[in-house]
Amino acid sequence: MRWDQEAQTSQAWLAPGREIDVQHAHALCGQLGVQLIMMDSDACPDPQRPILWVDSHAEWAHSELEDPSAGLWRVDAGVTLAMLYQKGIGIFAEDPALRTSNLTIAQWFARPFIGTLLQSGIVQVEVLLADGTLERLGPFGTKDSAPLRSLSVQKNIPRLFELAQSRDAALCAQCQSWPLRYRLDALMTQAGDSPNLAWLFAGHGGSLAWLQTVWIQRTDSSLPIQKISGDQGLSDQRLGAEVSHAAGLLDQSIKQILDPAGVFGKIPPSKGLESPQLN
């Protein structure tokens, strides 16, 4: 770890030597009121508070084929996209830039995700949440009943589903591109598809949790998520203004539910989503 003693905002940098180091750092940050921010991401720290910048790259990070029959890989967040491509994990093969990218899975997962969530290849994730809980999140339904470890998470899940069923969420679902930074539409899948709590964090910019592990499965283009549709009829101009307002309120609500103390900084800008296009 190194410190910057001269900057106006107290800052330190951490390169974790092992996975548990991040959990220890998180605990100290909570005690001292320090933000834990991922390096080289579009995270948005509060300049009025001390910052611990944490490197997501890790020499000890590894990936393994956990279920060969399903093509399911378990990947530590510090593994780079180039390493995954070399192992034959093909979800990045269509983008030549990603085949040799030094981006970690954590950085890729934090970037704004525009598109069909099912085609991301993400099945489930293990994240360190703001309250210090290490929680595994994935499909959420009658067939997917893995118990949640944290009582706070159990209490927060219904609040998130209430947001997903709100009028503001239905309004945002009318856009061709999801207008929120946070993918609340992960909880809005139609009948036949299980909501997936892991997808809620796709593109979160590192501002909702610290990604520890991700389970990736080769995507099947024959199984697309059905597009969420909403009521039509409002003018584009009026609806566009309403969507922008609704998206801002929903992002703030999700942040308040999952990280009310701002442990992971502020909500990052919604890159590429500022001007929602309506169906």
PDB file of C-alpha atoms in Angstrom:
ATOM      1  CA  MET A   1       0.000   0.000   0.000  1.00  0.00           C
ATOM      2  CA  ARG A   2       1.192   3.519  -0.699  1.00  0.00           C
ATOM      3  CA  TRP A   3      -0.100   6.889   0.521  1.00  0.00           C
ATOM      4  CA  ASP A   4      -0.312  10.370  -1.020  1.00  0.00           C
ATOM      5  CA  GLN A   5       0.377  12.817   1.779  1.00  0.00           C
ATOM      6  CA  GLU A   6       0.277  15.969  -0.365  1.00  0.00           C
ATOM      7  CA  ALA A   7      -3.064  15.719  -2.145  1.00  0.00           C
ATOM      8  CA  GLN A   8      -5.993  17.781  -0.866  1.00  0.00           C
ATOM      9  CA  THR A   9      -7.968  14.562  -0.497  1.00  0.00           C
ATOM     10  CA  SER A  10      -6.244  11.830   1.527  1.00  0.00           C
ATOM     11  CA  GLN A  11      -5.582   8.933  -0.832  1.00  0.00           C
ATOM     12  CA  ALA A  12      -3.978   5.517  -0.655  1.00  0.00           C
ATOM     13  CA  TRP A  13      -3.435   2.723  -3.174  1.00  0.00           C
ATOM     14  CA  LEU A  14      -3.706  -0.997  -2.516  1.00  0.00           C
ATOM     15  CA  ALA A  15      -2.570  -3.914  -4.673  1.00  0.00           C
ATOM     16  CA  PRO A  16      -4.105  -6.934  -2.888  1.00  0.00           C
ATOM     17  CA  GLY A  17      -1.694  -9.803  -2.377  1.00  0.00           C
ATOM     18  CA  ARG A  18      -4.566 -12.197  -1.657  1.00  0.00           C
ATOM     19  CA  GLU A  19      -8.345 -12.152  -1.856  1.00  0.00           C
ATOM     20  CA  ILE A  20      -8.857 -11.612   1.873  1.00  0.00           C
ATOM     21  CA  ASP A  21      -6.893  -8.330   1.691  1.00  0.00           C
ATOM     22  CA  VAL A  22      -9.865  -6.567   0.086  1.00  0.00           C
ATOM     23  CA  GLN A  23     -12.166  -7.699   2.883  1.00  0.00           C
ATOM     24  CA  HIS A  24      -9.702  -6.459   5.495  1.00  0.00           C
ATOM     25  CA  ALA A  25      -9.360  -3.143   3.663  1.00  0.00           C
ATOM     26  CA  HIS A  26     -13.142  -2.818   3.412  1.00  0.00           C
ATOM     27  CA  ALA A  27     -13.519  -3.315   7.162  1.00  0.00           C
ATOM     28  CA  LEU A  28     -10.940  -0.590   7.872  1.00  0.00           C
ATOM     29  CA  CYS A  29     -12.570   1.749   5.358  1.00  0.00           C
ATOM     30  CA  GLY A  30     -15.876   1.315   7.150  1.00  0.00           C
ATOM     31  CA  GLN A  31     -14.354   2.149  10.513  1.00  0.00           C
ATOM     32  CA  LEU A  32     -12.520   5.228   9.223  1.00  0.00           C
ATOM     33  CA  GLY A  33     -15.101   6.582   6.781  1.00  0.00           C
ATOM     34  CA  VAL A  34     -12.870   5.919   3.769  1.00  0.00           C
ATOM     35  CA  GLN A  35     -14.221   5.147   0.293  1.00  0.00           C
ATOM     36  CA  LEU A  36     -13.089   1.945  -1.425  1.00  0.00           C
ATOM     37  CA  ILE A  37     -12.790   2.673  -5.152  1.00  0.00           C
ATOM     38  CA  MET A  38     -11.648   0.375  -7.952  1.00  0.00           C
ATOM     39  CA  MET A  39      -8.674   1.700  -9.920  1.00  0.00           C
ATOM     40  CA  ASP A  40      -8.990   2.342 -13.659  1.00  0.00           C
ATOM     41  CA  SER A  41     -12.766   2.294 -13.622  1.00  0.00           C
ATOM     42  CA  ASP A  42     -15.310   5.033 -14.151  1.00  0.00           C
ATOM     43  CA  ALA A  43     -16.030   5.057 -10.425  1.00  0.00           C
ATOM     44  CA  CYS A  44     -17.025   8.448  -9.060  1.00  0.00           C
ATOM     45  CA  PRO A  45     -15.522   9.086  -5.592  1.00  0.00           C
ATOM     46  CA  ASP A  46     -16.663  11.865  -3.295  1.00  0.00           C
ATOM     47  CA  PRO A  47     -13.732  14.352  -3.258  1.00  0.00           C
ATOM     48  CA  GLN A  48     -14.659  15.423   0.250  1.00  0.00           C
ATOM     49  CA  ARG A  49     -13.840  12.016   1.704  1.00  0.00           C
ATOM     50  CA  PRO A  50     -10.617   9.945   1.905  1.00  0.00           C
ATOM     51  CA  ILE A  51     -10.161   7.362  -0.852  1.00  0.00           C
ATOM     52  CA  LEU A  52      -8.557   3.937  -0.977  1.00  0.00           C
ATOM     53  CA  TRP A  53      -7.893   3.010  -4.610  1.00  0.00           C
ATOM     54  CA  VAL A  54      -7.814  -0.780  -5.017  1.00  0.00           C
ATOM     55  CA  ASP A  55      -6.233  -2.525  -7.997  1.00  0.00           C
ATOM     56  CA  SER A  56      -8.460  -5.268  -9.412  1.00  0.00           C
ATOM     57  CA  HIS A  57      -5.501  -6.982 -11.106  1.00  0.00           C
ATOM     58  CA  ALA A  58      -4.150  -9.905  -9.105  1.00  0.00           C
ATOM     59  CA  GLU A  59      -1.381 -12.368  -9.923  1.00  0.00           C
ATOM     60  CA  TRP A  60      -3.092 -14.966  -7.746  1.00  0.00           C
ATOM     61  CA  ALA A  61      -6.399 -14.724  -9.634  1.00  0.00           C
ATOM     62  CA  HIS A  62      -7.335 -17.809 -11.616  1.00  0.00           C
ATOM     63  CA  SER A  63     -10.183 -19.387 -13.556  1.00  0.00           C
ATOM     64  CA  GLU A  64     -11.407 -22.952 -13.726  1.00  0.00           C
ATOM     65  CA  LEU A  65     -13.985 -24.928 -15.664  1.00  0.00           C
ATOM     66  CA  GLU A  66     -16.427 -25.804 -12.905  1.00  0.00           C
ATOM     67  CA  ASP A  67     -19.073 -27.625 -14.967  1.00  0.00           C
ATOM     68  CA  PRO A  68     -17.743 -28.940 -18.316  1.00  0.00           C
ATOM     69  CA  SER A  69     -21.143 -30.213 -19.457  1.00  0.00           C
ATOM     70  CA  ALA A  70     -22.683 -26.745 -19.040  1.00  0.00           C
ATOM     71  CA  GLY A  71     -19.580 -24.808 -20.106  1.00  0.00           C
ATOM     72  CA  LEU A  72     -19.630 -22.995 -16.763  1.00  0.00           C
ATOM     73  CA  TRP A  73     -16.440 -21.232 -15.670  1.00  0.00           C
ATOM     74  CA  ARG A  74     -15.599 -19.847 -12.227  1.00  0.00           C
ATOM     75  CA  VAL A  75     -13.420 -16.760 -12.653  1.00  0.00           C
ATOM     76  CA  ASP A  76     -11.714 -14.598 -10.043  1.00  0.00           C
ATOM     77  CA  ALA A  77     -12.340 -10.899 -10.634  1.00  0.00           C
ATOM     78  CA  GLY A  78      -8.637 -10.195 -11.209  1.00  0.00           C
ATOM     79  CA  VAL A  79      -8.388 -12.422 -14.293  1.00  0.00           C
ATOM     80  CA  THR A  80      -7.971 -10.449 -17.524  1.00  0.00           C
ATOM     81  CA  LEU A  81     -10.093 -10.832 -20.643  1.00  0.00           C
ATOM     82  CA  ALA A  82      -7.027 -11.865 -22.628  1.00  0.00           C
ATOM     83  CA  MET A  83      -6.393 -14.726 -20.191  1.00  0.00           C
ATOM     84  CA  LEU A  84      -9.974 -15.913 -20.591  1.00  0.00           C
ATOM     85  CA  TYR A  85      -9.786 -15.790 -24.371  1.00  0.00           C
ATOM     86  CA  GLN A  86      -6.592 -17.831 -24.300  1.00  0.00           C
ATOM     87  CA  LYS A  87      -8.428 -20.465 -22.262  1.00  0.00           C
ATOM     88  CA  GLY A  88     -11.136 -20.685 -24.869  1.00  0.00           C
ATOM     89  CA  ILE A  89     -13.900 -18.820 -23.066  1.00  0.00           C
ATOM     90  CA  GLY A  90     -15.527 -17.487 -26.191  1.00  0.00           C
ATOM     91  CA  ILE A  91     -17.931 -14.789 -24.997  1.00  0.00           C
ATOM     92  CA  PHE A  92     -15.366 -12.111 -25.891  1.00  0.00           C
ATOM     93  CA  ALA A  93     -14.306 -13.618 -29.219  1.00  0.00           C
ATOM     94  CA  GLU A  94     -16.492 -11.365 -31.369  1.00  0.00           C
ATOM     95  CA  ASP A  95     -14.605  -8.223 -30.260  1.00  0.00           C
ATOM     96  CA  PRO A  96     -10.929  -8.406 -31.353  1.00  0.00           C
ATOM     97  CA  ALA A  97      -9.979  -5.632 -28.919  1.00  0.00           C
ATOM     98  CA  LEU A  98     -11.144  -7.742 -25.985  1.00  0.00           C
ATOM     99  CA  ARG A  99      -9.156 -10.803 -27.055  1.00  0.00           C
ATOM    100  CA  THR A 100      -5.914  -9.113 -26.009  1.00  0.00           C
ATOM    101  CA  SER A 101      -7.322  -6.752 -23.406  1.00  0.00           C
ATOM    102  CA  ASN A 102      -5.654  -6.263 -20.024  1.00  0.00           C
ATOM    103  CA  LEU A 103      -9.026  -5.349 -18.553  1.00  0.00           C
ATOM    104  CA  THR A 104      -9.928  -7.502 -15.593  1.00  0.00           C
ATOM    105  CA  ILE A 105     -13.287  -9.188 -15.349  1.00  0.00           C
ATOM    106  CA  ALA A 106     -14.024  -6.741 -12.507  1.00  0.00           C
ATOM    107  CA  GLN A 107     -13.371  -3.757 -14.786  1.00  0.00           C
ATOM    108  CA  TRP A 108     -15.347  -5.278 -17.660  1.00  0.00           C
ATOM    109  CA  PHE A 109     -18.254  -6.067 -15.337  1.00  0.00           C
ATOM    110  CA  ALA A 110     -18.226  -2.482 -13.999  1.00  0.00           C
ATOM    111  CA  ARG A 111     -18.443  -0.867 -17.434  1.00  0.00           C
ATOM    112  CA  PRO A 112     -21.814   0.346 -18.735  1.00  0.00           C
ATOM    113  CA  PHE A 113     -23.568  -2.670 -20.208  1.00  0.00           C
ATOM    114  CA  ILE A 114     -25.924  -1.921 -23.059  1.00  0.00           C
ATOM    115  CA  GLY A 115     -27.668  -4.924 -24.507  1.00  0.00           C
ATOM    116  CA  THR A 116     -29.325  -8.204 -23.647  1.00  0.00           C
ATOM    117  CA  LEU A 117     -28.261  -9.252 -20.171  1.00  0.00           C
ATOM    118  CA  LEU A 118     -28.573 -12.966 -20.906  1.00  0.00           C
ATOM    119  CA  GLN A 119     -26.013 -12.613 -23.688  1.00  0.00           C
ATOM    120  CA  SER A 120     -23.457 -11.225 -21.218  1.00  0.00           C
ATOM    121  CA  GLY A 121     -22.700 -14.816 -20.216  1.00  0.00           C
ATOM    122  CA  ILE A 122     -22.966 -13.906 -16.526  1.00  0.00           C
ATOM    123  CA  VAL A 123     -24.676 -16.622 -14.475  1.00  0.00           C
ATOM    124  CA  GLN A 124     -23.902 -15.541 -10.922  1.00  0.00           C
ATOM    125  CA  VAL A 125     -21.447 -13.409  -8.965  1.00  0.00           C
ATOM    126  CA  GLU A 126     -19.931 -13.275  -5.511  1.00  0.00           C
ATOM    127  CA  VAL A 127     -19.689  -9.696  -4.272  1.00  0.00           C
ATOM    128  CA  LEU A 128     -18.502  -7.902  -1.164  1.00  0.00           C
ATOM    129  CA  LEU A 129     -21.372  -5.609  -0.255  1.00  0.00           C
ATOM    130  CA  ALA A 130     -21.268  -2.277   1.526  1.00  0.00           C
ATOM    131  CA  ASP A 131     -22.204  -3.832   4.877  1.00  0.00           C
ATOM    132  CA  GLY A 132     -19.261  -6.250   4.668  1.00  0.00           C
ATOM    133  CA  THR A 133     -21.294  -9.283   3.625  1.00  0.00           C
ATOM    134  CA  LEU A 134     -19.754 -11.592   1.055  1.00  0.00           C
ATOM    135  CA  GLU A 135     -22.837 -12.688  -0.880  1.00  0.00           C
ATOM    136  CA  ARG A 136     -23.393 -14.929  -3.880  1.00  0.00           C
ATOM    137  CA  LEU A 137     -26.098 -13.612  -6.189  1.00  0.00           C
ATOM    138  CA  GLY A 138     -27.653 -15.222  -9.231  1.00  0.00           C
ATOM    139  CA  PRO A 139     -30.990 -16.424 -10.612  1.00  0.00           C
ATOM    140  CA  PHE A 140     -33.794 -15.678  -8.208  1.00  0.00           C
ATOM    141  CA  GLY A 141     -36.927 -17.792  -8.469  1.00  0.00           C
ATOM    142  CA  THR A 142     -38.713 -20.924  -7.345  1.00  0.00           C
ATOM    143  CA  LYS A 143     -36.153 -23.141  -9.102  1.00  0.00           C
ATOM    144  CA  ASP A 144     -33.191 -21.123  -7.805  1.00  0.00           C
ATOM    145  CA  SER A 145     -33.446 -21.131  -4.042  1.00  0.00           C
ATOM    146  CA  ALA A 146     -29.826 -20.751  -2.819  1.00  0.00           C
ATOM    147  CA  PRO A 147     -30.111 -19.117   0.625  1.00  0.00           C
ATOM    148  CA  LEU A 148     -28.839 -15.586   1.056  1.00  0.00           C
ATOM    149  CA  ARG A 149     -26.280 -15.198   3.836  1.00  0.00           C
ATOM    150  CA  SER A 150     -27.051 -11.657   4.958  1.00  0.00           C
ATOM    151  CA  LEU A 151     -30.216 -10.606   6.767  1.00  0.00           C
ATOM    152  CA  SER A 152     -29.773  -7.122   5.344  1.00  0.00           C
ATOM    153  CA  VAL A 153     -29.723  -8.553   1.805  1.00  0.00           C
ATOM    154  CA  GLN A 154     -32.846 -10.580   2.547  1.00  0.00           C
ATOM    155  CA  LYS A 155     -34.550  -7.357   3.632  1.00  0.00           C
ATOM    156  CA  ASN A 156     -33.291  -5.385   0.645  1.00  0.00           C
ATOM    157  CA  ILE A 157     -34.382  -7.830  -2.069  1.00  0.00           C
ATOM    158  CA  PRO A 158     -38.116  -7.036  -1.670  1.00  0.00           C
ATOM    159  CA  ARG A 159     -37.311  -3.305  -1.819  1.00  0.00           C
ATOM    160  CA  LEU A 160     -35.483  -3.797  -5.111  1.00  0.00           C
ATOM    161  CA  PHE A 161     -38.345  -5.814  -6.563  1.00  0.00           C
ATOM    162  CA  GLU A 162     -40.762  -3.059  -5.506  1.00  0.00           C
ATOM    163  CA  LEU A 163     -38.671  -0.588  -7.506  1.00  0.00           C
ATOM    164  CA  ALA A 164     -38.713  -2.957 -10.486  1.00  0.00           C
ATOM    165  CA  GLN A 165     -42.521  -3.002 -10.362  1.00  0.00           C
ATOM    166  CA  SER A 166     -42.860   0.768 -10.015  1.00  0.00           C
ATOM    167  CA  ARG A 167     -44.333   3.151 -12.565  1.00  0.00           C
ATOM    168  CA  ASP A 168     -40.900   4.744 -13.074  1.00  0.00           C
ATOM    169  CA  ALA A 169     -39.372   1.367 -13.938  1.00  0.00           C
ATOM    170  CA  ALA A 170     -42.186   0.593 -16.389  1.00  0.00           C
ATOM    171  CA  LEU A 171     -41.580   3.953 -18.036  1.00  0.00           C
ATOM    172  CA  CYS A 172     -37.857   3.282 -18.394  1.00  0.00           C
ATOM    173  CA  ALA A 173     -38.579  -0.141 -19.883  1.00  0.00           C
ATOM    174  CA  GLN A 174     -40.062   1.584 -22.939  1.00  0.00           C
ATOM    175  CA  CYS A 175     -36.607   2.737 -24.041  1.00  0.00           C
ATOM    176  CA  GLN A 176     -34.639   0.923 -26.710  1.00  0.00           C
ATOM    177  CA  SER A 177     -31.552   1.239 -24.474  1.00  0.00           C
ATOM    178  CA  TRP A 178     -31.942   0.859 -20.721  1.00  0.00           C
ATOM    179  CA  PRO A 179     -31.610   4.455 -19.372  1.00  0.00           C
ATOM    180  CA  LEU A 180     -30.439   3.657 -15.819  1.00  0.00           C
ATOM    181  CA  ARG A 181     -26.836   3.113 -14.827  1.00  0.00           C
ATOM    182  CA  TYR A 182     -27.975   0.187 -12.663  1.00  0.00           C
ATOM    183  CA  ARG A 183     -29.657  -2.711 -14.457  1.00  0.00           C
ATOM    184  CA  LEU A 184     -32.915  -2.873 -12.565  1.00  0.00           C
ATOM    185  CA  ASP A 185     -34.344  -4.574 -15.645  1.00  0.00           C
ATOM    186  CA  ALA A 186     -32.554  -7.703 -14.381  1.00  0.00           C
ATOM    187  CA  LEU A 187     -35.484  -8.030 -11.987  1.00  0.00           C
ATOM    188  CA  MET A 188     -38.102  -7.291 -14.652  1.00  0.00           C
ATOM    189  CA  THR A 189     -37.792 -10.384 -16.851  1.00  0.00           C
ATOM    190  CA  GLN A 190     -41.062 -11.683 -18.200  1.00  0.00           C
ATOM    191  CA  ALA A 191     -42.749 -14.975 -17.342  1.00  0.00           C
ATOM    192  CA  GLY A 192     -40.556 -17.940 -18.160  1.00  0.00           C
ATOM    193  CA  ASP A 193     -37.293 -16.198 -17.263  1.00  0.00           C
ATOM    194  CA  SER A 194     -35.984 -16.019 -13.718  1.00  0.00           C
ATOM    195  CA  PRO A 195     -34.851 -12.615 -12.483  1.00  0.00           C
ATOM    196  CA  ASN A 196     -31.102 -12.587 -11.888  1.00  0.00           C
ATOM    197  CA  LEU A 197     -29.652 -10.552  -9.027  1.00  0.00           C
ATOM    198  CA  ALA A 198     -26.170 -10.778 -10.550  1.00  0.00           C
ATOM    199  CA  TRP A 199     -27.299  -8.813 -13.600  1.00  0.00           C
ATOM    200  CA  LEU A 200     -28.456  -5.935 -11.389  1.00  0.00           C
ATOM    201  CA  PHE A 201     -24.751  -5.144 -10.842  1.00  0.00           C
ATOM    202  CA  ALA A 202     -23.737  -5.282 -14.513  1.00  0.00           C
ATOM    203  CA  GLY A 203     -22.230  -1.910 -15.415  1.00  0.00           C
ATOM    204  CA  HIS A 204     -22.387  -0.606 -11.849  1.00  0.00           C
ATOM    205  CA  GLY A 205     -19.025   1.150 -12.130  1.00  0.00           C
ATOM    206  CA  GLY A 206     -17.840  -0.386  -8.879  1.00  0.00           C
ATOM    207  CA  SER A 207     -20.297   1.791  -6.975  1.00  0.00           C
ATOM    208  CA  LEU A 208     -22.559  -0.932  -5.525  1.00  0.00           C
ATOM    209  CA  ALA A 209     -20.140  -3.656  -4.437  1.00  0.00           C
ATOM    210  CA  TRP A 210     -16.682  -5.148  -4.904  1.00  0.00           C
ATOM    211  CA  LEU A 211     -16.730  -8.085  -7.316  1.00  0.00           C
ATOM    212  CA  GLN A 212     -14.872 -11.135  -5.992  1.00  0.00           C
ATOM    213  CA  THR A 213     -15.855 -13.947  -8.327  1.00  0.00           C
ATOM    214  CA  VAL A 214     -18.008 -14.411 -11.392  1.00  0.00           C
ATOM    215  CA  TRP A 215     -19.478 -17.531 -12.989  1.00  0.00           C
ATOM    216  CA  ILE A 216     -19.539 -17.269 -16.781  1.00  0.00           C
ATOM    217  CA  GLN A 217     -21.266 -19.532 -19.258  1.00  0.00           C
ATOM    218  CA  ARG A 218     -20.900 -19.548 -23.005  1.00  0.00           C
ATOM    219  CA  THR A 219     -23.950 -17.753 -24.303  1.00  0.00           C
ATOM    220  CA  ASP A 220     -26.558 -19.319 -26.551  1.00  0.00           C
ATOM    221  CA  SER A 221     -27.982 -16.839 -29.025  1.00  0.00           C
ATOM    222  CA  SER A 222     -31.062 -19.041 -29.365  1.00  0.00           C
ATOM    223  CA  LEU A 223     -32.091 -18.102 -25.829  1.00  0.00           C
ATOM    224  CA  PRO A 224     -32.469 -14.308 -25.844  1.00  0.00           C
ATOM    225  CA  ILE A 225     -34.157 -12.517 -22.989  1.00  0.00           C
ATOM    226  CA  GLN A 226     -37.531 -11.244 -24.094  1.00  0.00           C
ATOM    227  CA  LYS A 227     -37.602  -7.496 -24.479  1.00  0.00           C
ATOM    228  CA  ILE A 228     -39.576  -5.719 -21.815  1.00  0.00           C
ATOM    229  CA  SER A 229     -42.375  -3.693 -23.326  1.00  0.00           C
ATOM    230  CA  GLY A 230     -44.385  -0.874 -21.838  1.00  0.00           C
ATOM    231  CA  ASP A 231     -47.483   1.124 -22.638  1.00  0.00           C
ATOM    232  CA  GLN A 232     -47.122   3.341 -25.682  1.00  0.00           C
ATOM    233  CA  GLY A 233     -48.845   6.603 -26.524  1.00  0.00           C
ATOM    234  CA  LEU A 234     -46.916   9.472 -24.909  1.00  0.00           C
ATOM    235  CA  SER A 235     -45.006  11.792 -27.191  1.00  0.00           C
ATOM    236  CA  ASP A 236     -41.266  11.151 -27.586  1.00  0.00           C
ATOM    237  CA  GLN A 237     -40.366  14.608 -26.239  1.00  0.00           C
ATOM    238  CA  ARG A 238     -42.541  14.335 -23.144  1.00  0.00           C
ATOM    239  CA  LEU A 239     -41.635  10.722 -22.471  1.00  0.00           C
ATOM    240  CA  GLY A 240     -37.905  11.426 -22.917  1.00  0.00           C
ATOM    241  CA  ALA A 241     -37.989  14.067 -20.184  1.00  0.00           C
ATOM    242  CA  GLU A 242     -39.992  11.818 -17.892  1.00  0.00           C
ATOM    243  CA  VAL A 243     -37.619   8.911 -18.483  1.00  0.00           C
ATOM    244  CA  SER A 244     -34.561  10.971 -17.588  1.00  0.00           C
ATOM    245  CA  HIS A 245     -36.186  12.060 -14.341  1.00  0.00           C
ATOM    246  CA  ALA A 246     -37.412   8.546 -13.514  1.00  0.00           C
ATOM    247  CA  ALA A 247     -34.018   6.985 -14.288  1.00  0.00           C
ATOM    248  CA  GLY A 248     -32.266   9.425 -11.959  1.00  0.00           C
ATOM    249  CA  LEU A 249     -34.688   8.692  -9.127  1.00  0.00           C
ATOM    250  CA  LEU A 250     -34.349   4.920  -9.566  1.00  0.00           C
ATOM    251  CA  ASP A 251     -30.549   5.019  -9.649  1.00  0.00           C
ATOM    252  CA  GLN A 252     -30.550   7.050  -6.439  1.00  0.00           C
ATOM    253  CA  SER A 253     -32.997   4.632  -4.809  1.00  0.00           C
ATOM    254  CA  ILE A 254     -30.914   1.568  -5.711  1.00  0.00           C
ATOM    255  CA  LYS A 255     -27.754   3.236  -4.414  1.00  0.00           C
ATOM    256  CA  GLN A 256     -29.516   4.162  -1.180  1.00  0.00           C
ATOM    257  CA  ILE A 257     -30.693   0.573  -0.690  1.00  0.00           C
ATOM    258  CA  LEU A 258     -27.360  -1.134  -1.363  1.00  0.00           C
ATOM    259  CA  ASP A 259     -24.779   1.469  -0.311  1.00  0.00           C
ATOM    260  CA  PRO A 260     -26.435   4.197   1.782  1.00  0.00           C
ATOM    261  CA  ALA A 261     -23.140   5.334   3.351  1.00  0.00           C
ATOM    262  CA  GLY A 262     -21.371   5.726   0.009  1.00  0.00           C
ATOM    263  CA  VAL A 263     -18.656   3.180   0.818  1.00  0.00           C
ATOM    264  CA  PHE A 264     -18.080   2.660  -2.919  1.00  0.00           C
ATOM    265  CA  GLY A 265     -18.350   6.319  -3.897  1.00  0.00           C
ATOM    266  CA  LYS A 266     -21.121   8.035  -5.816  1.00  0.00           C
ATOM    267  CA  ILE A 267     -23.207   6.930  -8.801  1.00  0.00           C
ATOM    268  CA  PRO A 268     -21.035   7.027 -11.952  1.00  0.00           C
ATOM    269  CA  PRO A 269     -22.276   8.897 -15.024  1.00  0.00           C
ATOM    270  CA  SER A 270     -24.483   6.893 -17.357  1.00  0.00           C
ATOM    271  CA  LYS A 271     -22.130   6.822 -20.345  1.00  0.00           C
ATOM    272  CA  GLY A 272     -23.997   6.308 -23.576  1.00  0.00           C
ATOM    273  CA  LEU A 273     -27.377   6.304 -21.831  1.00  0.00           C
ATOM    274  CA  GLU A 274     -27.963  10.044 -21.437  1.00  0.00           C
ATOM    275  CA  SER A 275     -30.404  10.297 -24.367  1.00  0.00           C
ATOM    276  CA  PRO A 276     -32.854   7.401 -24.176  1.00  0.00           C
ATOM    277  CA  GLN A 277     -34.432   6.387 -27.470  1.00  0.00           C
ATOM    278  CA  LEU A 278     -37.994   5.222 -27.304  1.00  0.00           C
ATOM    279  CA  ASN A 279     -39.530   2.241 -29.025  1.00  0.00           C
TER     280      ASN A 279
END
